PDB file of C-alpha atoms in Angstrom:
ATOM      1  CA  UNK A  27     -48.242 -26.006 -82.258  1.00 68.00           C
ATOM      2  CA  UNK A  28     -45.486 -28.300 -81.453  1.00 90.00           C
ATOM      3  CA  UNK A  29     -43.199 -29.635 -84.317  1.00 96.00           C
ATOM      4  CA  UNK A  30     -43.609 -32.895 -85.288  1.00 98.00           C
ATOM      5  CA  UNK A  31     -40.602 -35.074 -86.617  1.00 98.00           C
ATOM      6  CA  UNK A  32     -39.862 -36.559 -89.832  1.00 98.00           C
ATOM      7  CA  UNK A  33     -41.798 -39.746 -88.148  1.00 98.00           C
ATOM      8  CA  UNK A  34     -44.611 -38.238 -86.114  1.00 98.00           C
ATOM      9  CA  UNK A  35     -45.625 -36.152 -89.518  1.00 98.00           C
ATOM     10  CA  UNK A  36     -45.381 -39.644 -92.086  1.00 98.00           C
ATOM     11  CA  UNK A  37     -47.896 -41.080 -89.663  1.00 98.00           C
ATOM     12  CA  UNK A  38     -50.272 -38.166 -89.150  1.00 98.00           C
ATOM     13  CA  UNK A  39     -50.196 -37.591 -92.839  1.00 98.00           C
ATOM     14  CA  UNK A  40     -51.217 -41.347 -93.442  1.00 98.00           C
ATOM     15  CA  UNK A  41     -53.701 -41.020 -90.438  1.00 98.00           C
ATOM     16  CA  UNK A  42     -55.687 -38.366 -92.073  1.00 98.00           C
ATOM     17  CA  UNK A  43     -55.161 -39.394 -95.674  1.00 98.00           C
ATOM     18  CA  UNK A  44     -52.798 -36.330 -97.009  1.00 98.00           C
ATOM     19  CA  UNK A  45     -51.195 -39.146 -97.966  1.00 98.00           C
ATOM     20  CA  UNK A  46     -50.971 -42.901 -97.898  1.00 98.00           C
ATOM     21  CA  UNK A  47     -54.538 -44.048 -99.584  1.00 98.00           C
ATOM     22  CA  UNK A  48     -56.056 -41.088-100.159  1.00 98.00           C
ATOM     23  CA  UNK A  49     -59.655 -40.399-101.562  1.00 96.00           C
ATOM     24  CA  UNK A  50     -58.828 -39.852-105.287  1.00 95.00           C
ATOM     25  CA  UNK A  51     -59.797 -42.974-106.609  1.00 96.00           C
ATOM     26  CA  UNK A  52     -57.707 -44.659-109.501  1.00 98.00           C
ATOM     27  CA  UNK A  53     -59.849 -44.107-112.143  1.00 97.00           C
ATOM     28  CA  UNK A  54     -60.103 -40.336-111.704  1.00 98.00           C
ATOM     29  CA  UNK A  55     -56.356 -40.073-111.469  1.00 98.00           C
ATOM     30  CA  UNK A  56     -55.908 -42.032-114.875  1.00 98.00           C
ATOM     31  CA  UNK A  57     -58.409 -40.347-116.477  1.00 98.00           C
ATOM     32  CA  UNK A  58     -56.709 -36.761-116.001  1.00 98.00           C
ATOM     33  CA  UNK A  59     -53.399 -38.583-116.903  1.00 98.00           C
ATOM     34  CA  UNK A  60     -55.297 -39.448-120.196  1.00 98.00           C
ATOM     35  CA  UNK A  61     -56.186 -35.811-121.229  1.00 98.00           C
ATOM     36  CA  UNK A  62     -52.861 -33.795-120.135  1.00 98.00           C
ATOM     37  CA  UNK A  63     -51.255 -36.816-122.992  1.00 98.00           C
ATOM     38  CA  UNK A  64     -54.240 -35.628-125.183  1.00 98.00           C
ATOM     39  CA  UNK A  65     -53.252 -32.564-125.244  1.00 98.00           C
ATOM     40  CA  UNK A  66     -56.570 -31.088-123.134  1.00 98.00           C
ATOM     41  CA  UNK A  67     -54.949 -27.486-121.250  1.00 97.00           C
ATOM     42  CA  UNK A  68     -56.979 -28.108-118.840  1.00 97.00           C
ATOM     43  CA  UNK A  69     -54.909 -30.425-117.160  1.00 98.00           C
ATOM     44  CA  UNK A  70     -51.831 -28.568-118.460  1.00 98.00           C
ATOM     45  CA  UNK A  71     -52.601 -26.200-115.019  1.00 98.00           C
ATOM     46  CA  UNK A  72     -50.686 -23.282-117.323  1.00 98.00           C
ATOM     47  CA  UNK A  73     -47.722 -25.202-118.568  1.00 98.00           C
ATOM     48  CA  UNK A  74     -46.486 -25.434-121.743  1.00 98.00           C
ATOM     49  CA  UNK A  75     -46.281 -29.012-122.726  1.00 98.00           C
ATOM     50  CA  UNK A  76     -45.893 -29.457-126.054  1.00 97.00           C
ATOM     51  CA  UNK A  77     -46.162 -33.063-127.522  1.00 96.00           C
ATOM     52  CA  UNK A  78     -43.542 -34.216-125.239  1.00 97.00           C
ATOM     53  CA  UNK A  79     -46.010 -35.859-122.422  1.00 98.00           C
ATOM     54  CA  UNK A  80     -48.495 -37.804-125.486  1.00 98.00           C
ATOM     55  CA  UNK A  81     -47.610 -41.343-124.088  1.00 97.00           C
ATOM     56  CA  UNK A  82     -50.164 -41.936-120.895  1.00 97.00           C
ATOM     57  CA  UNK A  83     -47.745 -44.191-119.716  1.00 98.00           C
ATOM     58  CA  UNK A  84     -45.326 -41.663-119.328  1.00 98.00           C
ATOM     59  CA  UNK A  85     -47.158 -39.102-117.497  1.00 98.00           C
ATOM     60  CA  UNK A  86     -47.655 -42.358-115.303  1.00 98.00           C
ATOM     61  CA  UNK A  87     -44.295 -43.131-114.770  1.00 98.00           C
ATOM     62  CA  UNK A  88     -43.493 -39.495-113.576  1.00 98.00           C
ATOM     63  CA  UNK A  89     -46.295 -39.986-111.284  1.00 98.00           C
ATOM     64  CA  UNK A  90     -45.201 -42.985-109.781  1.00 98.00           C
ATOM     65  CA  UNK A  91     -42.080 -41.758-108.933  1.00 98.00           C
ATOM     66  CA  UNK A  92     -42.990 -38.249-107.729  1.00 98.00           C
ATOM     67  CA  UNK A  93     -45.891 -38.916-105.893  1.00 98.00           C
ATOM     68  CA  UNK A  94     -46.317 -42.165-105.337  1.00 98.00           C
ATOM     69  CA  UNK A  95     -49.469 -43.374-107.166  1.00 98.00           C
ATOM     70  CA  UNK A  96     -49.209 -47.120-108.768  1.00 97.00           C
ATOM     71  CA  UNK A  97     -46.943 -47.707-111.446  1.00 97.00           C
ATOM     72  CA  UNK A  98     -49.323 -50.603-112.421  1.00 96.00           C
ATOM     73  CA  UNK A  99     -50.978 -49.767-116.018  1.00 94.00           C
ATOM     74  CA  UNK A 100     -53.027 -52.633-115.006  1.00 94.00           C
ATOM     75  CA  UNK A 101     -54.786 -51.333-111.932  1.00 95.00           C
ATOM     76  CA  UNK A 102     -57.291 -49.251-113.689  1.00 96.00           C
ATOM     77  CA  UNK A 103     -59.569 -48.766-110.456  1.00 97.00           C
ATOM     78  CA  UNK A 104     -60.009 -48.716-106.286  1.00 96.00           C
ATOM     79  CA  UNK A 105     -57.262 -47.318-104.179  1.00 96.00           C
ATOM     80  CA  UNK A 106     -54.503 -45.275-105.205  1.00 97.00           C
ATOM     81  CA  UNK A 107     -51.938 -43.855-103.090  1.00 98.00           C
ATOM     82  CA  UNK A 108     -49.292 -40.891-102.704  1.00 98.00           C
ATOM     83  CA  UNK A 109     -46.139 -41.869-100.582  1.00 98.00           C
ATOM     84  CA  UNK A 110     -45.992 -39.621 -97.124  1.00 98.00           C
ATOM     85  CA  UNK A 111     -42.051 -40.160 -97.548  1.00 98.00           C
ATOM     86  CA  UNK A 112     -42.468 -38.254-100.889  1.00 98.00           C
ATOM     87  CA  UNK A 113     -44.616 -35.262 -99.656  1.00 98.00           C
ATOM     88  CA  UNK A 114     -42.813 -34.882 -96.712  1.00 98.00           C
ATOM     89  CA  UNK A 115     -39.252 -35.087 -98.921  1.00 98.00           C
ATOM     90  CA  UNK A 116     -41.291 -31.654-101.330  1.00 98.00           C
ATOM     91  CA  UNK A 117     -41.882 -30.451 -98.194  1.00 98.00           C
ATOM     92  CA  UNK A 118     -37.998 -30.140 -97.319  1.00 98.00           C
ATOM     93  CA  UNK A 119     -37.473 -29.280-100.917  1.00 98.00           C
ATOM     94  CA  UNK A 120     -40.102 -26.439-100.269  1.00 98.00           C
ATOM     95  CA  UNK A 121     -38.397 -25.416 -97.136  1.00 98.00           C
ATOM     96  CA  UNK A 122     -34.780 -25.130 -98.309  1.00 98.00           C
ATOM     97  CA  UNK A 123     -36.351 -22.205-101.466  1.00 98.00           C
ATOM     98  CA  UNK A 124     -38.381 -20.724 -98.730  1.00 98.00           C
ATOM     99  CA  UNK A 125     -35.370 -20.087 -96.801  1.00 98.00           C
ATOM    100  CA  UNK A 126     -33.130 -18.660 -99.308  1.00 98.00           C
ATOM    101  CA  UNK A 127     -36.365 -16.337 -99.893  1.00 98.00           C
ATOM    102  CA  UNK A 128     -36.167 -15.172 -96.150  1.00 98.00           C
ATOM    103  CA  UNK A 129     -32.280 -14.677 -96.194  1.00 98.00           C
ATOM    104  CA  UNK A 130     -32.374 -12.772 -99.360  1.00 98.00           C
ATOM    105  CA  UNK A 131     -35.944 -10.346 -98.454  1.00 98.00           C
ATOM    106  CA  UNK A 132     -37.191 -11.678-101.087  1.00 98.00           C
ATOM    107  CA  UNK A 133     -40.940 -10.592-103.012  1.00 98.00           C
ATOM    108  CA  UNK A 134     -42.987 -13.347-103.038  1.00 98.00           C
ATOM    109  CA  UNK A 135     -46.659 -13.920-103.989  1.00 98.00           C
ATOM    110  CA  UNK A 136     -49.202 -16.412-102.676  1.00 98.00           C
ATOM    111  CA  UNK A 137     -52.260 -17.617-104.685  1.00 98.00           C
ATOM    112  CA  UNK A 138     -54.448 -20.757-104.236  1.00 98.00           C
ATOM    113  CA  UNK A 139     -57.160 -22.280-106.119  1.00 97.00           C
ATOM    114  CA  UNK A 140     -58.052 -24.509-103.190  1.00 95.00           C
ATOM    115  CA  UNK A 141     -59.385 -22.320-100.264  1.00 95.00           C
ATOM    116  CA  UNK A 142     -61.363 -24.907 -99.006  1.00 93.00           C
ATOM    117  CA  UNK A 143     -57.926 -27.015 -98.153  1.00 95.00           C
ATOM    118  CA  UNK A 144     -54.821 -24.645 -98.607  1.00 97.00           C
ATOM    119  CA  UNK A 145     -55.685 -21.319 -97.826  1.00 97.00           C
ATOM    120  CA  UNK A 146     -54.383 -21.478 -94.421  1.00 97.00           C
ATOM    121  CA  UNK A 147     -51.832 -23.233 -95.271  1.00 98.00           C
ATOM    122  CA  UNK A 148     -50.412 -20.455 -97.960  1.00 98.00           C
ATOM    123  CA  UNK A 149     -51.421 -17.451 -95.323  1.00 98.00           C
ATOM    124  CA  UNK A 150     -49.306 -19.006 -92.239  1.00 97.00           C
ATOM    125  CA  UNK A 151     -46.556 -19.366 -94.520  1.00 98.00           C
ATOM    126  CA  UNK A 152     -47.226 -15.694 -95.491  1.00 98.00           C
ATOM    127  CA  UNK A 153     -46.825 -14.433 -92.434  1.00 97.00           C
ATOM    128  CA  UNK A 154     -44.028 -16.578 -91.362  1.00 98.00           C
ATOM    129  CA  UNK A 155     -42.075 -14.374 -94.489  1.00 98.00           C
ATOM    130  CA  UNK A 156     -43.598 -11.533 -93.868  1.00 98.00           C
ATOM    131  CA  UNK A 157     -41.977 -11.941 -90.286  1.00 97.00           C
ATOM    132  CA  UNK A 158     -38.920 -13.160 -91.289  1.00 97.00           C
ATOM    133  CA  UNK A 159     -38.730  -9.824 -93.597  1.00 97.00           C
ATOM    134  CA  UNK A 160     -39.857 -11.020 -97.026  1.00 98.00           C
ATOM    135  CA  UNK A 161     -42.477  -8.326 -98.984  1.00 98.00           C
ATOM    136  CA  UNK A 162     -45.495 -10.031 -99.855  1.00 98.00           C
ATOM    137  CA  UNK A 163     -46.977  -8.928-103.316  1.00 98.00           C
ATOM    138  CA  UNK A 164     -49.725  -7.241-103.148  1.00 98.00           C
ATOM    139  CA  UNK A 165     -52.257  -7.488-105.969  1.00 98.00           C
ATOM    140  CA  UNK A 166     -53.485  -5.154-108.039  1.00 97.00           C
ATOM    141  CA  UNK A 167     -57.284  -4.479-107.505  1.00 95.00           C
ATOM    142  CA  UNK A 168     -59.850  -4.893-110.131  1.00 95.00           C
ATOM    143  CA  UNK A 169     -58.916  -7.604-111.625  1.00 98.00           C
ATOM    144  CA  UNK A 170     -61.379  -9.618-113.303  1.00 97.00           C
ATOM    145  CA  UNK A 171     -61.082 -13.740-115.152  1.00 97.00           C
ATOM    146  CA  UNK A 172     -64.086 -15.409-117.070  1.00 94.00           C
ATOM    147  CA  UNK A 173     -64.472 -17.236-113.761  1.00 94.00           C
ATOM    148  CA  UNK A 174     -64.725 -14.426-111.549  1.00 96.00           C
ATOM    149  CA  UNK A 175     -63.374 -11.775-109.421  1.00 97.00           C
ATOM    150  CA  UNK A 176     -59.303 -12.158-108.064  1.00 97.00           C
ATOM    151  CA  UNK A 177     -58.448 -10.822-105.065  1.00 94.00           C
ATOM    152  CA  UNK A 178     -56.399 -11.245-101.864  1.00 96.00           C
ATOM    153  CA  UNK A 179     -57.707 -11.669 -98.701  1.00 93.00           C
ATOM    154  CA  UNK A 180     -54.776 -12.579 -95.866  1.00 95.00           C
ATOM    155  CA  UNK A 181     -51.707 -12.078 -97.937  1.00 97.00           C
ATOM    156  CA  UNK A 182     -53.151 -15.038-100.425  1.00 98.00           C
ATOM    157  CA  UNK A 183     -54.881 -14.107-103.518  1.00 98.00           C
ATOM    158  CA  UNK A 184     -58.115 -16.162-104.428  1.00 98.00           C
ATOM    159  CA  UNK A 185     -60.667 -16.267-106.954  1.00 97.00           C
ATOM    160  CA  UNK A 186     -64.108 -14.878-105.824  1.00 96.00           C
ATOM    161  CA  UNK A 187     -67.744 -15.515-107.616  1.00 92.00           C
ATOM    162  CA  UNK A 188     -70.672 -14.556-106.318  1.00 89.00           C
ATOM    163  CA  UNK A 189     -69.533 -13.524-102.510  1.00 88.00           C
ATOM    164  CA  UNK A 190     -67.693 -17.137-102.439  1.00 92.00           C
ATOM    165  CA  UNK A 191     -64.065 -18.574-102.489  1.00 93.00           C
ATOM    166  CA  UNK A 192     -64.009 -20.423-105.619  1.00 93.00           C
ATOM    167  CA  UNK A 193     -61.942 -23.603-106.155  1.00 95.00           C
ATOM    168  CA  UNK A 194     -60.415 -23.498-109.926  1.00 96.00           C
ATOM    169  CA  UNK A 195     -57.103 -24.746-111.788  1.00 96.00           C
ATOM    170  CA  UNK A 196     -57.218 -21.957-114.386  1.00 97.00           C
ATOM    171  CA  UNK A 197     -53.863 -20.219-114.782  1.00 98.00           C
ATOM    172  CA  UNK A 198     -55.932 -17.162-116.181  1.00 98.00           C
ATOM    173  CA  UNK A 199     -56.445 -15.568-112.434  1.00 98.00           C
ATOM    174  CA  UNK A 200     -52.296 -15.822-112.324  1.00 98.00           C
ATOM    175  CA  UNK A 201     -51.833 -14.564-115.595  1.00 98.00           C
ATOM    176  CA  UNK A 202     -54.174 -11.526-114.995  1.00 98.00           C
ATOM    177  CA  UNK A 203     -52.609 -11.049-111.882  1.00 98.00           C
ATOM    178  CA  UNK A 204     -48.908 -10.729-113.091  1.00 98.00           C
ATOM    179  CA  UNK A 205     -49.712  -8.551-116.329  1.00 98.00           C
ATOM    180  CA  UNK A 206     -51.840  -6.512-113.999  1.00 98.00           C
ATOM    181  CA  UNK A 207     -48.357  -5.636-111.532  1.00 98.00           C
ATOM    182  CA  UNK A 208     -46.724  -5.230-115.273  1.00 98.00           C
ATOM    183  CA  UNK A 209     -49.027  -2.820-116.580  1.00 97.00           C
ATOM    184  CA  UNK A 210     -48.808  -0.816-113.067  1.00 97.00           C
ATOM    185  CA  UNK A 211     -45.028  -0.747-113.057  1.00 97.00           C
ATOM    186  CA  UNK A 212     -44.586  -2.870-110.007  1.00 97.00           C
ATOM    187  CA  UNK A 213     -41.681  -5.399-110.004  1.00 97.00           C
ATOM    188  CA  UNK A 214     -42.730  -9.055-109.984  1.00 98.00           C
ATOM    189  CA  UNK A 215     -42.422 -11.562-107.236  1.00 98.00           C
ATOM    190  CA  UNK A 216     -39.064 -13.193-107.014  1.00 98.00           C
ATOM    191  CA  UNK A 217     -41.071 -16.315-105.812  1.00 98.00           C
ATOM    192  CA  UNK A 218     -44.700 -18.006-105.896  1.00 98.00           C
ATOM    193  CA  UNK A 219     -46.048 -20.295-103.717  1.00 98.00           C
ATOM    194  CA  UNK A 220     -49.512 -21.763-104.916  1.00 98.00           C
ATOM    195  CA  UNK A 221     -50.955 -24.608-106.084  1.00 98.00           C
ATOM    196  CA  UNK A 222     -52.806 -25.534-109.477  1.00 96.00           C
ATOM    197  CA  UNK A 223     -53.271 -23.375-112.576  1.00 98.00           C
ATOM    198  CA  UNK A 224     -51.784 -20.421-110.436  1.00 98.00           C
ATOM    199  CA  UNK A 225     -48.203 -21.990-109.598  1.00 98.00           C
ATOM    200  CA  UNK A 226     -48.059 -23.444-113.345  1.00 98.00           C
ATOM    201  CA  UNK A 227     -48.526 -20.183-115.008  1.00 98.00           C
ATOM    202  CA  UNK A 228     -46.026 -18.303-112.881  1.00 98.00           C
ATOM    203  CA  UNK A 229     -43.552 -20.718-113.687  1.00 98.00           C
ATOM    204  CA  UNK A 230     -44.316 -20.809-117.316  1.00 98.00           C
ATOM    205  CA  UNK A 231     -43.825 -16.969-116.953  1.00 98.00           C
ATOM    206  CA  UNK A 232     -40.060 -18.000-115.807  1.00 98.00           C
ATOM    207  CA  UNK A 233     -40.695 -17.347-111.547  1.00 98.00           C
ATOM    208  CA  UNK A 234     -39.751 -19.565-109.523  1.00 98.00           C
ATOM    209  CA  UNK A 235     -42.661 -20.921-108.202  1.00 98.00           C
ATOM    210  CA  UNK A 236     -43.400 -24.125-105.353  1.00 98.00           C
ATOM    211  CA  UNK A 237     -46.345 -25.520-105.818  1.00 98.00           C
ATOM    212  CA  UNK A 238     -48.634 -28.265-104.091  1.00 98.00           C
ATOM    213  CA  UNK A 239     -50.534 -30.813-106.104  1.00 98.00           C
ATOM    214  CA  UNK A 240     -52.816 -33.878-105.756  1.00 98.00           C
ATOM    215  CA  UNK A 241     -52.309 -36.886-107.470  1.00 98.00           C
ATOM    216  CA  UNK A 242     -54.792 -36.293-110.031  1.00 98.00           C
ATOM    217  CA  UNK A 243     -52.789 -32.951-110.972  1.00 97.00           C
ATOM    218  CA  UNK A 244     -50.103 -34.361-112.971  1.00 98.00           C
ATOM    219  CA  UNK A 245     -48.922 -31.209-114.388  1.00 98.00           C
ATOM    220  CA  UNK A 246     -47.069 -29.657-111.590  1.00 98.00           C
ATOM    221  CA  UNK A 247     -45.075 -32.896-111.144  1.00 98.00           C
ATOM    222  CA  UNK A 248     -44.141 -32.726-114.763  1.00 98.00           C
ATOM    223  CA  UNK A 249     -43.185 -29.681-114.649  1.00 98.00           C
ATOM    224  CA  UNK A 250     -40.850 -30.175-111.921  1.00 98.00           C
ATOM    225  CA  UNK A 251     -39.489 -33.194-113.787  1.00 98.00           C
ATOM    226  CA  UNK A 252     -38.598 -30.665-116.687  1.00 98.00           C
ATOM    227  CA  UNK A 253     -36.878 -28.150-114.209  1.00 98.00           C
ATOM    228  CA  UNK A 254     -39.967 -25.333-115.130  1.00 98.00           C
ATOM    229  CA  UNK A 255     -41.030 -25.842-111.717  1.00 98.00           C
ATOM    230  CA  UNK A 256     -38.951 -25.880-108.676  1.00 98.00           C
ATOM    231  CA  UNK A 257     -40.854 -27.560-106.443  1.00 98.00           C
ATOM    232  CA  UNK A 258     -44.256 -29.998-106.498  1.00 98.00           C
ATOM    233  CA  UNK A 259     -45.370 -31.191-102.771  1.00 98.00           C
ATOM    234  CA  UNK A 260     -47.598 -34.278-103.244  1.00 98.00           C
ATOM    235  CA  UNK A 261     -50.919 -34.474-101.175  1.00 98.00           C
ATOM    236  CA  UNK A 262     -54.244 -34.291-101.332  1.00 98.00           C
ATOM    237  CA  UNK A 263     -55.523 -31.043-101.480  1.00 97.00           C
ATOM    238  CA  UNK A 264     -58.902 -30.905 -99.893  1.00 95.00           C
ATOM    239  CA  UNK A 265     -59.008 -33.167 -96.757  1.00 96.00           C
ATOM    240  CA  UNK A 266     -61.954 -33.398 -94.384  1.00 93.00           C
ATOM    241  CA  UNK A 267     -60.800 -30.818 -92.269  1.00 97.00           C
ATOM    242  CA  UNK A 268     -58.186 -27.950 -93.009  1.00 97.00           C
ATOM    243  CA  UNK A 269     -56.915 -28.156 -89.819  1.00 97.00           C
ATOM    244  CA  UNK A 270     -55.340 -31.468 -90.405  1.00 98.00           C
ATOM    245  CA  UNK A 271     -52.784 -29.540 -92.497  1.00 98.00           C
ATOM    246  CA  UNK A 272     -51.489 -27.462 -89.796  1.00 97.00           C
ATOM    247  CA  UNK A 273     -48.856 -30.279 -88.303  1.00 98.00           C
ATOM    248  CA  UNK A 274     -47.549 -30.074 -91.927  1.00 98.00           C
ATOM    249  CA  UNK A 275     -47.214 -26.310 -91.838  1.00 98.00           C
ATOM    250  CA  UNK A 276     -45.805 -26.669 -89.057  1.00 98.00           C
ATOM    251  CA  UNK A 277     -42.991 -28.888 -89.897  1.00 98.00           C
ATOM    252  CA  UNK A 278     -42.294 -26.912 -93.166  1.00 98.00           C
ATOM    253  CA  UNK A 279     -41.775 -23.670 -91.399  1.00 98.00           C
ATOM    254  CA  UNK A 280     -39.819 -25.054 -88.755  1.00 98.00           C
ATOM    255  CA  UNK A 281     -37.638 -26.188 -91.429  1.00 98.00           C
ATOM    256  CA  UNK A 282     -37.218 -23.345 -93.281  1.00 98.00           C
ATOM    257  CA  UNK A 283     -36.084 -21.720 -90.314  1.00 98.00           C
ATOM    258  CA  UNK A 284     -39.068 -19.339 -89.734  1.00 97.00           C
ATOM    259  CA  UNK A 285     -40.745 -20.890 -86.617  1.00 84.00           C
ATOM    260  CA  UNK A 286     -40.727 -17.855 -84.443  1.00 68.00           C
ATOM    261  CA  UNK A 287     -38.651 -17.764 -81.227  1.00 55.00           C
ATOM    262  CA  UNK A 288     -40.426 -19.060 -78.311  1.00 55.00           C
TER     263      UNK A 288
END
């Protein structure tokens, strides 16, 4: 695939609603703003909040200015958005990490909670590091959440339940995942790249981890605001056809330097 520019890849992403006005609606978005400041984990996607995000309007703020959603406590419903400029900004922010990981060999691990959208996404980057050098964890087998099986299939590990890919933002698959390397010895990962519960709990567990969240995810952008993450790419995470991701891959691989030569 050819790389798009900085332009091209604003106006795809508004084009098939990664960004721009997406299909979260409003509503949905405030209402999971409502229960991280209640204190619900749930929406905590693994991190360790405290009582420091109770204000609603807060957790709106951050939102506003990280992802681009309304800052308007009075627009309780319809359309909300998630500024392109802003994803495609994580997306350099993203790049720049994923580099250093490349230049240094580092281990990194890849988990997703939203097959259905990202999973190609996390496995071309996978391979672009495996490529460029990088070891890519891999998991320990067996491992079992309330939800369901973990496991890895194509460098990216995934929650399985009952012979399907199963979306979820429970950190428990992560947590199983890196007490399960522990308790075999292995070392683990210098770096995670996931989304949801999975990127939240790594970083709680003091990796750096680079995350991608929708605008109804508030925690990852939080906890980039608090330094726990390192990186939160805005978008929506489950467009109408995975494919329409791949420009974006695209551009972040290119720059993080591990397009391969032509």
């Amino acid at each position: 695939m050819s790389i798009p520019s900085r332009a091209t890849l604003v106006e795809h992403l508004v084009r098939v609603r990664i960004a721009g006005d997406v299909a979260t609606p409003r509503d949905n978005n405030l209402d999971h703003y409502r229960r991280l400041a209640n204190g619900d984990r749930h929406y905590w996607l693994g991190l360790e909040l405290g009582d420091r995000w109770a204000d609603e309007q807060d957790v709106l703020a951050v939102m506003a200015e990280r992802c681009g959603v309304s800052d308007d406590p009075e627009h309780r419903h319809g359309q909300d958005t998630i500024d392109p400029e802003l994803t495609v900004d994580g997306l350099e922010r993203m790049a720049a990490r994923l580099r250093k990981a490349a230049e240094s060999q580092e281990r990194v691990l890849f988990a997703t909670g939203h097959p259905g959208g990202l999973l190609d996404v996390h496995r071309t980057t996978a391979a672009a590091l495996r490529a460029a050098g990088c070891d890519i964890v891999v998991i320990p087998g067996g491992l079992r959440t309330s939800e369901g099986m973990v496991f890895q299939f194509a460098d990216v590990a995934m929650l399985e339940r009952g012979a399907t890919l199963w979306h979820t933002h429970s950190p428990e698959p992560m947590t199983v995942i890196l007490d399960g390397l522990e308790r075999e010895g292995s070392a683990l990962p210098d770096l995670v790249v996931a989304d949801h519960g999975w990127a939240g709990c790594a970083a709680q567990r003091g990796l750096d981890s680079l995350g991608y969240a929708d605008c109804n995810d508030p925690a990852l952008f939080i906890g980039e605001a608090e330094g726990t993450m390192q990186v939160t790419v805005p978008l929506d995470d489950h467009v109408l056809d995975p494919r329409f991701y791949d420009p974006m891959t695209a551009y972040l691989l290119d720059a993080a330097g591990l397009t391969p030569a032509p």
